[in-house]
């Protein structure tokens, strides 16, 4: 039985890996992931603006958010296996092009249908980024730097996710034509990511070692299922918590602070993902078991703070909940990616990344939508409380799952 503390590292030569690249390329390889994730949450501070201009409920808002999850999951069904079969670039480059198309639709959106289309395309691009993009970082890093690759890929994801709403909130308040300006800036970032992706030093995989089927539910080798399950058990509650803050956090802020400021909403999301980034650097030297337990504990504490925030109408507690939620996602994500990077053969790594993210994003899409419609029916405070109680239980279950696996 492979322990959580010391994961065995198998030989990774079956993927015909690239020779070691200069260290700067490990950092550069993470930029396309960051750029796509900037787009993933750039719309968050703008939902209030669109709600006023177009007119839709909190329930519809969470459906728009969930369409992103639907596109992401559909992408994960294909992009991981496809990337392992034909290479990282042939998957990553079209994904960046789709992200650019989504920017154009967001910039001119004047209906719920347009928002849904833009979110769907964004989800498809993000699905490719978390499978092919993150695997590309590991491929560029080489077999001797897998832990560094996991750290950079994970931080690229959460840092981009935090920069998106911050840039969007600031630009939409201070610049003319808010939506056009926000997504024009994001398009420029994506173009730079395309340049990096084209020049990335990667080899194509050995097709003789590629998976037989093109579309399937992402999985891992039988020997690695325990590592995948442990990662999902902690990562899923963490990313579900941050998804709730992204989708309904601005509504809660408006209720508690009486403000519609997009900068405030964007700043809260940025602080949440800044915490997700910082915690990964803080715990990177810990044993994986400790990292996962820290993630589960942070998510549970975040939900307790959320309950207290809505019951006492405290903005400070809401910000605390967001910070703890970010820490929970960051630690759970880092622990899960590190387990996969250190144990999965490179020829299955993108598919393994897809499996981890699918396990996380399924509840991250479903539960906030349920909370949104429940909030429409019984009130935002009650809906948020029910959501928080359920997620606290899931986070506790994740901690118990980790504790049940032998440490040695």
CSV table of C-alpha atoms in Angstrom, one decimal:
chain,number,residue,atom,x,y,z
A,1,UNK,CA,0.0,0.0,0.0
A,2,UNK,CA,1.4,3.4,-1.0
A,3,UNK,CA,1.3,5.8,1.9
A,4,UNK,CA,0.3,9.4,1.8
A,5,UNK,CA,3.5,10.5,3.4
A,6,UNK,CA,6.0,9.0,1.0
A,7,UNK,CA,4.8,8.3,-2.5
A,8,UNK,CA,6.8,6.0,-4.6
A,9,UNK,CA,8.0,7.5,-7.9
A,10,UNK,CA,7.8,5.2,-10.9
A,11,UNK,CA,10.0,5.4,-14.0
A,12,UNK,CA,8.5,7.9,-16.4
A,13,UNK,CA,10.5,7.2,-19.5
A,14,UNK,CA,7.6,5.5,-21.3
A,15,UNK,CA,6.3,8.8,-22.5
A,16,UNK,CA,9.4,9.7,-24.5
A,17,UNK,CA,9.8,12.8,-22.3
A,18,UNK,CA,11.6,16.0,-23.3
A,19,UNK,CA,15.1,16.5,-22.2
A,20,UNK,CA,15.5,18.8,-19.2
A,21,UNK,CA,14.6,22.4,-20.1
A,22,UNK,CA,16.1,25.5,-18.6
A,23,UNK,CA,14.5,26.4,-15.3
A,24,UNK,CA,13.0,29.6,-16.7
A,25,UNK,CA,10.8,27.5,-19.0
A,26,UNK,CA,9.2,25.7,-16.1
A,27,UNK,CA,7.9,29.1,-15.0
A,28,UNK,CA,7.0,30.2,-18.6
A,29,UNK,CA,5.2,26.9,-19.2
A,30,UNK,CA,2.8,27.9,-16.4
A,31,UNK,CA,1.8,31.2,-18.0
A,32,UNK,CA,-0.8,29.7,-20.4
A,33,UNK,CA,-2.5,28.2,-17.4
A,34,UNK,CA,-2.5,31.5,-15.6
A,35,UNK,CA,-3.8,33.4,-18.6
A,36,UNK,CA,-6.8,31.0,-19.1
A,37,UNK,CA,-7.6,31.1,-15.4
A,38,UNK,CA,-7.6,34.9,-15.4
A,39,UNK,CA,-10.5,34.6,-17.9
A,40,UNK,CA,-12.2,31.9,-15.8
A,41,UNK,CA,-13.2,34.4,-13.1
A,42,UNK,CA,-12.9,37.7,-14.9
A,43,UNK,CA,-16.7,37.8,-15.1
A,44,UNK,CA,-17.3,37.5,-11.4
A,45,UNK,CA,-17.4,41.3,-10.5
A,46,UNK,CA,-19.5,42.0,-13.6
A,47,UNK,CA,-22.4,39.8,-12.8
A,48,UNK,CA,-24.1,42.5,-10.8
A,49,UNK,CA,-23.8,44.9,-13.7
A,50,UNK,CA,-25.2,42.3,-16.1
A,51,UNK,CA,-28.0,41.5,-13.7
A,52,UNK,CA,-29.1,45.1,-13.7
A,53,UNK,CA,-28.7,45.6,-17.5
A,54,UNK,CA,-30.2,42.2,-18.6
A,55,UNK,CA,-32.3,41.2,-15.6
A,56,UNK,CA,-32.0,37.8,-14.1
A,57,UNK,CA,-32.3,36.1,-10.6
A,58,UNK,CA,-29.6,34.6,-8.3
A,59,UNK,CA,-30.7,31.2,-9.5
A,60,UNK,CA,-30.1,32.1,-13.1
A,61,UNK,CA,-26.8,33.6,-12.1
A,62,UNK,CA,-25.6,30.3,-10.6
A,63,UNK,CA,-26.8,28.5,-13.8
A,64,UNK,CA,-24.6,30.8,-15.9
A,65,UNK,CA,-21.8,29.9,-13.6
A,66,UNK,CA,-22.6,26.2,-13.8
A,67,UNK,CA,-22.4,26.4,-17.6
A,68,UNK,CA,-18.7,27.1,-17.2
A,69,UNK,CA,-18.5,23.9,-15.1
A,70,UNK,CA,-20.4,22.0,-17.8
A,71,UNK,CA,-18.0,23.1,-20.5
A,72,UNK,CA,-15.1,22.3,-18.3
A,73,UNK,CA,-16.3,18.8,-17.5
A,74,UNK,CA,-17.1,18.1,-21.2
A,75,UNK,CA,-13.6,19.3,-22.0
A,76,UNK,CA,-12.0,17.1,-19.4
A,77,UNK,CA,-13.7,14.0,-20.9
A,78,UNK,CA,-11.6,14.6,-24.1
A,79,UNK,CA,-8.7,16.9,-23.4
A,80,UNK,CA,-6.7,14.8,-21.0
A,81,UNK,CA,-6.7,11.6,-23.1
A,82,UNK,CA,-6.3,13.6,-26.3
A,83,UNK,CA,-3.3,15.4,-24.8
A,84,UNK,CA,-1.6,12.2,-23.8
A,85,UNK,CA,-2.3,10.8,-27.3
A,86,UNK,CA,-1.3,13.6,-29.6
A,87,UNK,CA,0.6,16.0,-27.4
A,88,UNK,CA,0.1,19.0,-25.2
A,89,UNK,CA,0.4,21.8,-27.8
A,90,UNK,CA,-2.3,20.4,-30.2
A,91,UNK,CA,-4.8,20.6,-27.3
A,92,UNK,CA,-3.5,23.8,-25.6
A,93,UNK,CA,-3.4,26.0,-28.7
A,94,UNK,CA,-7.0,25.5,-29.8
A,95,UNK,CA,-8.1,26.0,-26.1
A,96,UNK,CA,-6.4,29.4,-26.1
A,97,UNK,CA,-8.1,30.3,-29.3
A,98,UNK,CA,-11.5,29.4,-27.8
A,99,UNK,CA,-10.7,31.6,-24.8
A,100,UNK,CA,-10.1,34.5,-27.1
A,101,UNK,CA,-13.5,33.9,-28.7
A,102,UNK,CA,-15.1,33.8,-25.3
A,103,UNK,CA,-13.5,37.2,-24.6
A,104,UNK,CA,-15.2,38.6,-27.7
A,105,UNK,CA,-18.6,37.3,-26.6
A,106,UNK,CA,-18.2,38.6,-23.1
A,107,UNK,CA,-17.2,42.0,-24.3
A,108,UNK,CA,-20.5,42.4,-26.3
A,109,UNK,CA,-22.9,40.3,-24.2
A,110,UNK,CA,-26.4,41.7,-24.0
A,111,UNK,CA,-28.4,38.5,-23.1
A,112,UNK,CA,-28.3,35.5,-20.8
A,113,UNK,CA,-27.7,33.3,-23.8
A,114,UNK,CA,-24.5,35.3,-24.7
A,115,UNK,CA,-23.2,34.9,-21.1
A,116,UNK,CA,-24.0,31.2,-21.2
A,117,UNK,CA,-22.1,30.8,-24.5
A,118,UNK,CA,-19.1,32.7,-23.2
A,119,UNK,CA,-19.0,30.8,-20.0
A,120,UNK,CA,-19.3,27.5,-21.8
A,121,UNK,CA,-16.4,28.3,-24.1
A,122,UNK,CA,-14.4,29.5,-21.1
A,123,UNK,CA,-15.1,26.1,-19.4
A,124,UNK,CA,-13.8,24.2,-22.4
A,125,UNK,CA,-10.6,26.3,-22.5
A,126,UNK,CA,-10.1,25.8,-18.7
A,127,UNK,CA,-10.6,22.0,-19.1
A,128,UNK,CA,-7.8,21.9,-21.6
A,129,UNK,CA,-5.6,24.1,-19.4
A,130,UNK,CA,-5.9,21.9,-16.3
A,131,UNK,CA,-5.2,18.8,-18.2
A,132,UNK,CA,-2.8,19.5,-21.1
A,133,UNK,CA,-1.5,22.8,-19.7
A,134,UNK,CA,-0.6,21.5,-16.3
A,135,UNK,CA,0.8,18.3,-17.7
A,136,UNK,CA,3.0,20.5,-20.0
A,137,UNK,CA,4.5,22.2,-17.0
A,138,UNK,CA,5.4,18.8,-15.6
A,139,UNK,CA,6.8,17.6,-19.0
A,140,UNK,CA,9.0,20.7,-19.3
A,141,UNK,CA,10.2,20.3,-15.7
A,142,UNK,CA,11.3,16.7,-16.2
A,143,UNK,CA,11.2,13.7,-13.9
A,144,UNK,CA,13.6,15.2,-11.3
A,145,UNK,CA,11.5,18.4,-10.7
A,146,UNK,CA,8.0,16.9,-10.4
A,147,UNK,CA,7.2,18.5,-7.0
A,148,UNK,CA,8.3,22.0,-8.3
A,149,UNK,CA,6.1,21.4,-11.3
A,150,UNK,CA,3.1,20.6,-9.2
A,151,UNK,CA,3.6,23.7,-7.1
A,152,UNK,CA,4.0,26.0,-10.1
A,153,UNK,CA,1.0,24.4,-12.0
A,154,UNK,CA,-1.2,24.7,-9.0
A,155,UNK,CA,-0.2,28.2,-8.2
A,156,UNK,CA,-0.6,29.3,-11.8
A,157,UNK,CA,-4.2,28.1,-11.6
A,158,UNK,CA,-5.2,29.8,-8.4
A,159,UNK,CA,-3.1,33.0,-9.1
A,160,UNK,CA,-4.9,33.4,-12.4
A,161,UNK,CA,-8.2,32.7,-10.8
A,162,UNK,CA,-7.6,35.5,-8.3
A,163,UNK,CA,-6.1,38.1,-10.8
A,164,UNK,CA,-9.1,37.8,-13.1
A,165,UNK,CA,-11.7,39.3,-10.7
A,166,UNK,CA,-9.2,41.9,-9.4
A,167,UNK,CA,-8.4,43.2,-12.8
A,168,UNK,CA,-12.1,43.0,-13.8
A,169,UNK,CA,-13.3,44.8,-10.7
A,170,UNK,CA,-10.7,47.7,-11.0
A,171,UNK,CA,-11.0,48.2,-14.7
A,172,UNK,CA,-14.8,48.0,-14.8
A,173,UNK,CA,-15.0,50.8,-12.2
A,174,UNK,CA,-12.3,53.1,-13.5
A,175,UNK,CA,-12.1,52.5,-17.3
A,176,UNK,CA,-14.7,53.5,-19.9
A,177,UNK,CA,-16.8,50.8,-21.6
A,178,UNK,CA,-16.2,48.4,-18.6
A,179,UNK,CA,-16.9,45.0,-20.2
A,180,UNK,CA,-15.1,45.9,-23.5
A,181,UNK,CA,-12.0,47.1,-21.6
A,182,UNK,CA,-11.8,44.1,-19.2
A,183,UNK,CA,-11.9,41.5,-22.0
A,184,UNK,CA,-9.7,43.5,-24.3
A,185,UNK,CA,-7.0,43.4,-21.6
A,186,UNK,CA,-7.6,39.7,-21.1
A,187,UNK,CA,-7.4,39.0,-24.8
A,188,UNK,CA,-3.9,40.6,-24.8
A,189,UNK,CA,-2.9,38.3,-22.0
A,190,UNK,CA,-4.1,35.3,-23.9
A,191,UNK,CA,-2.2,36.3,-27.1
A,192,UNK,CA,1.0,36.4,-25.0
A,193,UNK,CA,0.1,32.9,-23.7
A,194,UNK,CA,-0.3,31.7,-27.3
A,195,UNK,CA,3.2,32.9,-28.1
A,196,UNK,CA,4.6,31.0,-25.0
A,197,UNK,CA,2.7,27.8,-25.9
A,198,UNK,CA,3.9,27.8,-29.5
A,199,UNK,CA,7.6,28.1,-28.3
A,200,UNK,CA,7.3,25.7,-25.4
A,201,UNK,CA,10.0,23.0,-25.6
A,202,UNK,CA,7.9,19.9,-25.7
A,203,UNK,CA,8.1,16.6,-27.6
A,204,UNK,CA,5.2,14.7,-28.9
A,205,UNK,CA,4.2,11.5,-27.0
A,206,UNK,CA,5.0,8.0,-28.1
A,207,UNK,CA,1.8,7.0,-29.8
A,208,UNK,CA,2.5,3.4,-29.2
A,209,UNK,CA,2.0,4.1,-25.5
A,210,UNK,CA,-1.1,6.3,-26.0
A,211,UNK,CA,-4.5,5.2,-24.6
A,212,UNK,CA,-6.7,3.3,-27.1
A,213,UNK,CA,-9.9,5.3,-26.8
A,214,UNK,CA,-10.2,9.0,-27.4
A,215,UNK,CA,-13.2,9.9,-25.3
A,216,UNK,CA,-13.8,8.3,-21.9
A,217,UNK,CA,-14.3,9.2,-18.2
A,218,UNK,CA,-10.8,10.2,-17.1
A,219,UNK,CA,-9.1,7.6,-14.9
A,220,UNK,CA,-5.7,6.5,-13.5
A,221,UNK,CA,-3.9,3.2,-13.4
A,222,UNK,CA,-5.4,0.8,-10.8
A,223,UNK,CA,-2.4,1.1,-8.6
A,224,UNK,CA,-2.9,4.9,-8.4
A,225,UNK,CA,-6.6,5.0,-7.6
A,226,UNK,CA,-6.0,5.6,-3.9
A,227,UNK,CA,-3.9,8.7,-4.6
A,228,UNK,CA,-6.6,10.1,-6.9
A,229,UNK,CA,-9.4,9.4,-4.3
A,230,UNK,CA,-7.4,11.2,-1.6
A,231,UNK,CA,-6.8,14.2,-3.8
A,232,UNK,CA,-10.5,14.4,-4.7
A,233,UNK,CA,-11.7,14.0,-1.1
A,234,UNK,CA,-10.0,17.2,-0.1
A,235,UNK,CA,-9.8,19.2,-3.3
A,236,UNK,CA,-13.5,18.8,-4.1
A,237,UNK,CA,-14.9,20.5,-1.0
A,238,UNK,CA,-12.2,23.2,-1.3
A,239,UNK,CA,-13.0,24.2,-4.9
A,240,UNK,CA,-16.7,23.9,-4.1
A,241,UNK,CA,-16.3,26.5,-1.3
A,242,UNK,CA,-14.4,28.9,-3.6
A,243,UNK,CA,-17.0,28.4,-6.4
A,244,UNK,CA,-19.8,29.4,-4.0
A,245,UNK,CA,-17.9,32.6,-3.1
A,246,UNK,CA,-17.4,33.4,-6.8
A,247,UNK,CA,-21.0,32.8,-7.7
A,248,UNK,CA,-22.9,34.2,-4.7
A,249,UNK,CA,-20.2,36.1,-2.8
A,250,UNK,CA,-21.0,39.4,-4.6
A,251,UNK,CA,-24.6,39.0,-3.6
A,252,UNK,CA,-23.6,38.4,0.0
A,253,UNK,CA,-21.3,41.4,0.0
A,254,UNK,CA,-24.1,43.5,-1.3
A,255,UNK,CA,-26.4,42.2,1.4
A,256,UNK,CA,-23.9,42.7,4.2
A,257,UNK,CA,-22.2,45.9,3.1
A,258,UNK,CA,-25.0,47.5,1.1
A,259,UNK,CA,-22.5,48.1,-1.8
A,260,UNK,CA,-22.6,47.2,-5.4
A,261,UNK,CA,-18.9,48.0,-5.9
A,262,UNK,CA,-17.3,45.7,-8.4
A,263,UNK,CA,-13.9,46.6,-7.0
A,264,UNK,CA,-14.9,45.3,-3.6
A,265,UNK,CA,-16.3,42.0,-5.1
A,266,UNK,CA,-13.1,41.6,-7.2
A,267,UNK,CA,-10.9,42.3,-4.3
A,268,UNK,CA,-12.6,39.6,-2.2
A,269,UNK,CA,-12.1,37.0,-4.9
A,270,UNK,CA,-8.5,38.1,-5.3
A,271,UNK,CA,-7.8,37.8,-1.6
A,272,UNK,CA,-9.3,34.4,-1.6
A,273,UNK,CA,-7.1,33.1,-4.4
A,274,UNK,CA,-4.1,35.0,-3.0
A,275,UNK,CA,-4.6,32.9,0.1
A,276,UNK,CA,-4.8,29.8,-2.1
A,277,UNK,CA,-1.4,30.8,-3.7
A,278,UNK,CA,0.3,31.7,-0.4
A,279,UNK,CA,-0.7,28.6,1.4
A,280,UNK,CA,0.8,26.4,-1.2
A,281,UNK,CA,4.2,28.0,-0.8
A,282,UNK,CA,3.8,27.8,3.0
A,283,UNK,CA,3.1,24.1,3.1
A,284,UNK,CA,5.2,22.9,0.1
A,285,UNK,CA,7.8,21.4,2.4
A,286,UNK,CA,5.3,19.4,4.5
A,287,UNK,CA,4.5,15.8,4.0
A,288,UNK,CA,1.6,15.3,1.6
A,289,UNK,CA,-0.6,13.9,4.4
A,290,UNK,CA,-0.2,17.1,6.3
A,291,UNK,CA,-0.9,19.3,3.3
A,292,UNK,CA,-4.2,17.4,2.6
A,293,UNK,CA,-5.3,17.6,6.3
A,294,UNK,CA,-4.6,21.4,6.2
A,295,UNK,CA,-6.8,21.7,3.2
A,296,UNK,CA,-9.7,19.8,4.7
A,297,UNK,CA,-9.4,21.8,8.0
A,298,UNK,CA,-9.3,25.1,6.2
A,299,UNK,CA,-12.4,24.3,4.1
A,300,UNK,CA,-14.4,23.3,7.2
A,301,UNK,CA,-13.3,26.4,9.1
A,302,UNK,CA,-14.3,28.5,6.1
A,303,UNK,CA,-17.8,27.2,6.1
A,304,UNK,CA,-18.2,27.7,9.9
A,305,UNK,CA,-17.0,31.3,9.3
A,306,UNK,CA,-19.6,31.6,6.5
A,307,UNK,CA,-22.4,30.5,8.8
A,308,UNK,CA,-21.3,33.0,11.4
A,309,UNK,CA,-21.0,35.8,8.8
A,310,UNK,CA,-24.6,35.4,7.5
A,311,UNK,CA,-26.0,35.0,11.0
A,312,UNK,CA,-24.3,38.0,12.4
A,313,UNK,CA,-24.2,40.0,9.2
A,314,UNK,CA,-20.5,40.5,9.6
A,315,UNK,CA,-18.5,41.5,6.4
A,316,UNK,CA,-15.2,40.7,8.3
A,317,UNK,CA,-16.3,37.1,8.9
A,318,UNK,CA,-17.3,36.8,5.2
A,319,UNK,CA,-13.8,37.9,4.2
A,320,UNK,CA,-12.4,35.4,6.7
A,321,UNK,CA,-14.5,32.7,5.1
A,322,UNK,CA,-13.2,33.6,1.7
A,323,UNK,CA,-9.6,33.5,2.8
A,324,UNK,CA,-10.0,30.1,4.5
A,325,UNK,CA,-11.9,28.7,1.5
A,326,UNK,CA,-9.0,29.8,-0.7
A,327,UNK,CA,-6.5,28.1,1.6
A,328,UNK,CA,-8.6,25.0,1.6
A,329,UNK,CA,-8.7,24.8,-2.2
A,330,UNK,CA,-5.0,25.7,-2.5
A,331,UNK,CA,-3.8,23.0,-0.1
A,332,UNK,CA,-6.1,20.3,-1.4
A,333,UNK,CA,-5.1,21.1,-5.0
A,334,UNK,CA,-1.4,21.0,-4.2
A,335,UNK,CA,-1.7,17.8,-2.3
A,336,UNK,CA,-3.7,16.1,-5.0
A,337,UNK,CA,-1.4,17.3,-7.9
A,338,UNK,CA,1.7,16.3,-6.0
A,339,UNK,CA,0.4,12.8,-5.4
A,340,UNK,CA,-0.4,12.4,-9.1
A,341,UNK,CA,2.8,14.0,-10.3
A,342,UNK,CA,4.9,11.7,-8.2
A,343,UNK,CA,3.1,8.4,-8.9
A,344,UNK,CA,1.4,8.6,-12.4
A,345,UNK,CA,3.4,7.6,-15.5
A,346,UNK,CA,3.8,10.6,-17.8
A,347,UNK,CA,1.9,9.0,-20.6
A,348,UNK,CA,-1.3,9.1,-18.4
A,349,UNK,CA,-0.6,12.4,-16.5
A,350,UNK,CA,-2.9,14.7,-18.4
A,351,UNK,CA,-5.7,12.2,-18.1
A,352,UNK,CA,-5.0,12.0,-14.3
A,353,UNK,CA,-5.2,15.8,-14.0
A,354,UNK,CA,-8.5,15.6,-15.8
A,355,UNK,CA,-9.8,13.0,-13.4
A,356,UNK,CA,-8.7,15.0,-10.3
A,357,UNK,CA,-10.4,18.2,-11.7
A,358,UNK,CA,-13.5,16.4,-12.8
A,359,UNK,CA,-13.9,15.0,-9.3
A,360,UNK,CA,-13.6,18.5,-7.9
A,361,UNK,CA,-15.7,20.4,-10.4
A,362,UNK,CA,-18.7,18.2,-10.4
A,363,UNK,CA,-19.8,19.2,-6.8
A,364,UNK,CA,-18.4,22.7,-7.5
A,365,UNK,CA,-20.9,23.1,-10.3
A,366,UNK,CA,-23.9,21.3,-8.7
A,367,UNK,CA,-23.9,22.6,-5.1
A,368,UNK,CA,-23.6,26.3,-5.7
A,369,UNK,CA,-26.5,26.1,-8.2
A,370,UNK,CA,-28.6,24.3,-5.6
A,371,UNK,CA,-27.6,27.0,-3.1
A,372,UNK,CA,-28.6,29.7,-5.5
A,373,UNK,CA,-32.1,28.4,-6.2
A,374,UNK,CA,-32.5,27.6,-2.5
A,375,UNK,CA,-31.6,31.2,-1.7
A,376,UNK,CA,-34.2,32.5,-4.2
A,377,UNK,CA,-36.8,30.4,-2.4
A,378,UNK,CA,-35.9,30.8,1.3
A,379,UNK,CA,-33.5,33.7,1.5
A,380,UNK,CA,-29.8,34.2,0.9
A,381,UNK,CA,-28.9,33.7,4.6
A,382,UNK,CA,-30.7,30.4,4.9
A,383,UNK,CA,-29.5,29.1,1.5
A,384,UNK,CA,-25.9,30.0,2.4
A,385,UNK,CA,-26.2,28.3,5.8
A,386,UNK,CA,-27.5,25.0,4.4
A,387,UNK,CA,-24.8,25.0,1.8
A,388,UNK,CA,-22.1,25.6,4.5
A,389,UNK,CA,-23.4,22.9,6.8
A,390,UNK,CA,-23.3,20.3,3.9
A,391,UNK,CA,-19.8,21.4,2.8
A,392,UNK,CA,-18.5,21.3,6.4
A,393,UNK,CA,-19.6,17.6,6.5
A,394,UNK,CA,-17.9,16.9,3.2
A,395,UNK,CA,-14.6,18.5,4.3
A,396,UNK,CA,-14.7,16.5,7.6
A,397,UNK,CA,-15.2,13.3,5.5
A,398,UNK,CA,-12.2,14.2,3.4
A,399,UNK,CA,-10.1,14.6,6.6
A,400,UNK,CA,-11.3,11.3,7.9
A,401,UNK,CA,-10.4,9.7,4.5
A,402,UNK,CA,-6.9,11.0,4.7
A,403,UNK,CA,-6.4,9.9,8.3
A,404,UNK,CA,-7.5,6.4,7.6
A,405,UNK,CA,-4.6,5.9,5.1
A,406,UNK,CA,-1.4,4.8,6.9
A,407,UNK,CA,1.1,7.6,7.1
A,408,UNK,CA,4.0,5.2,6.5
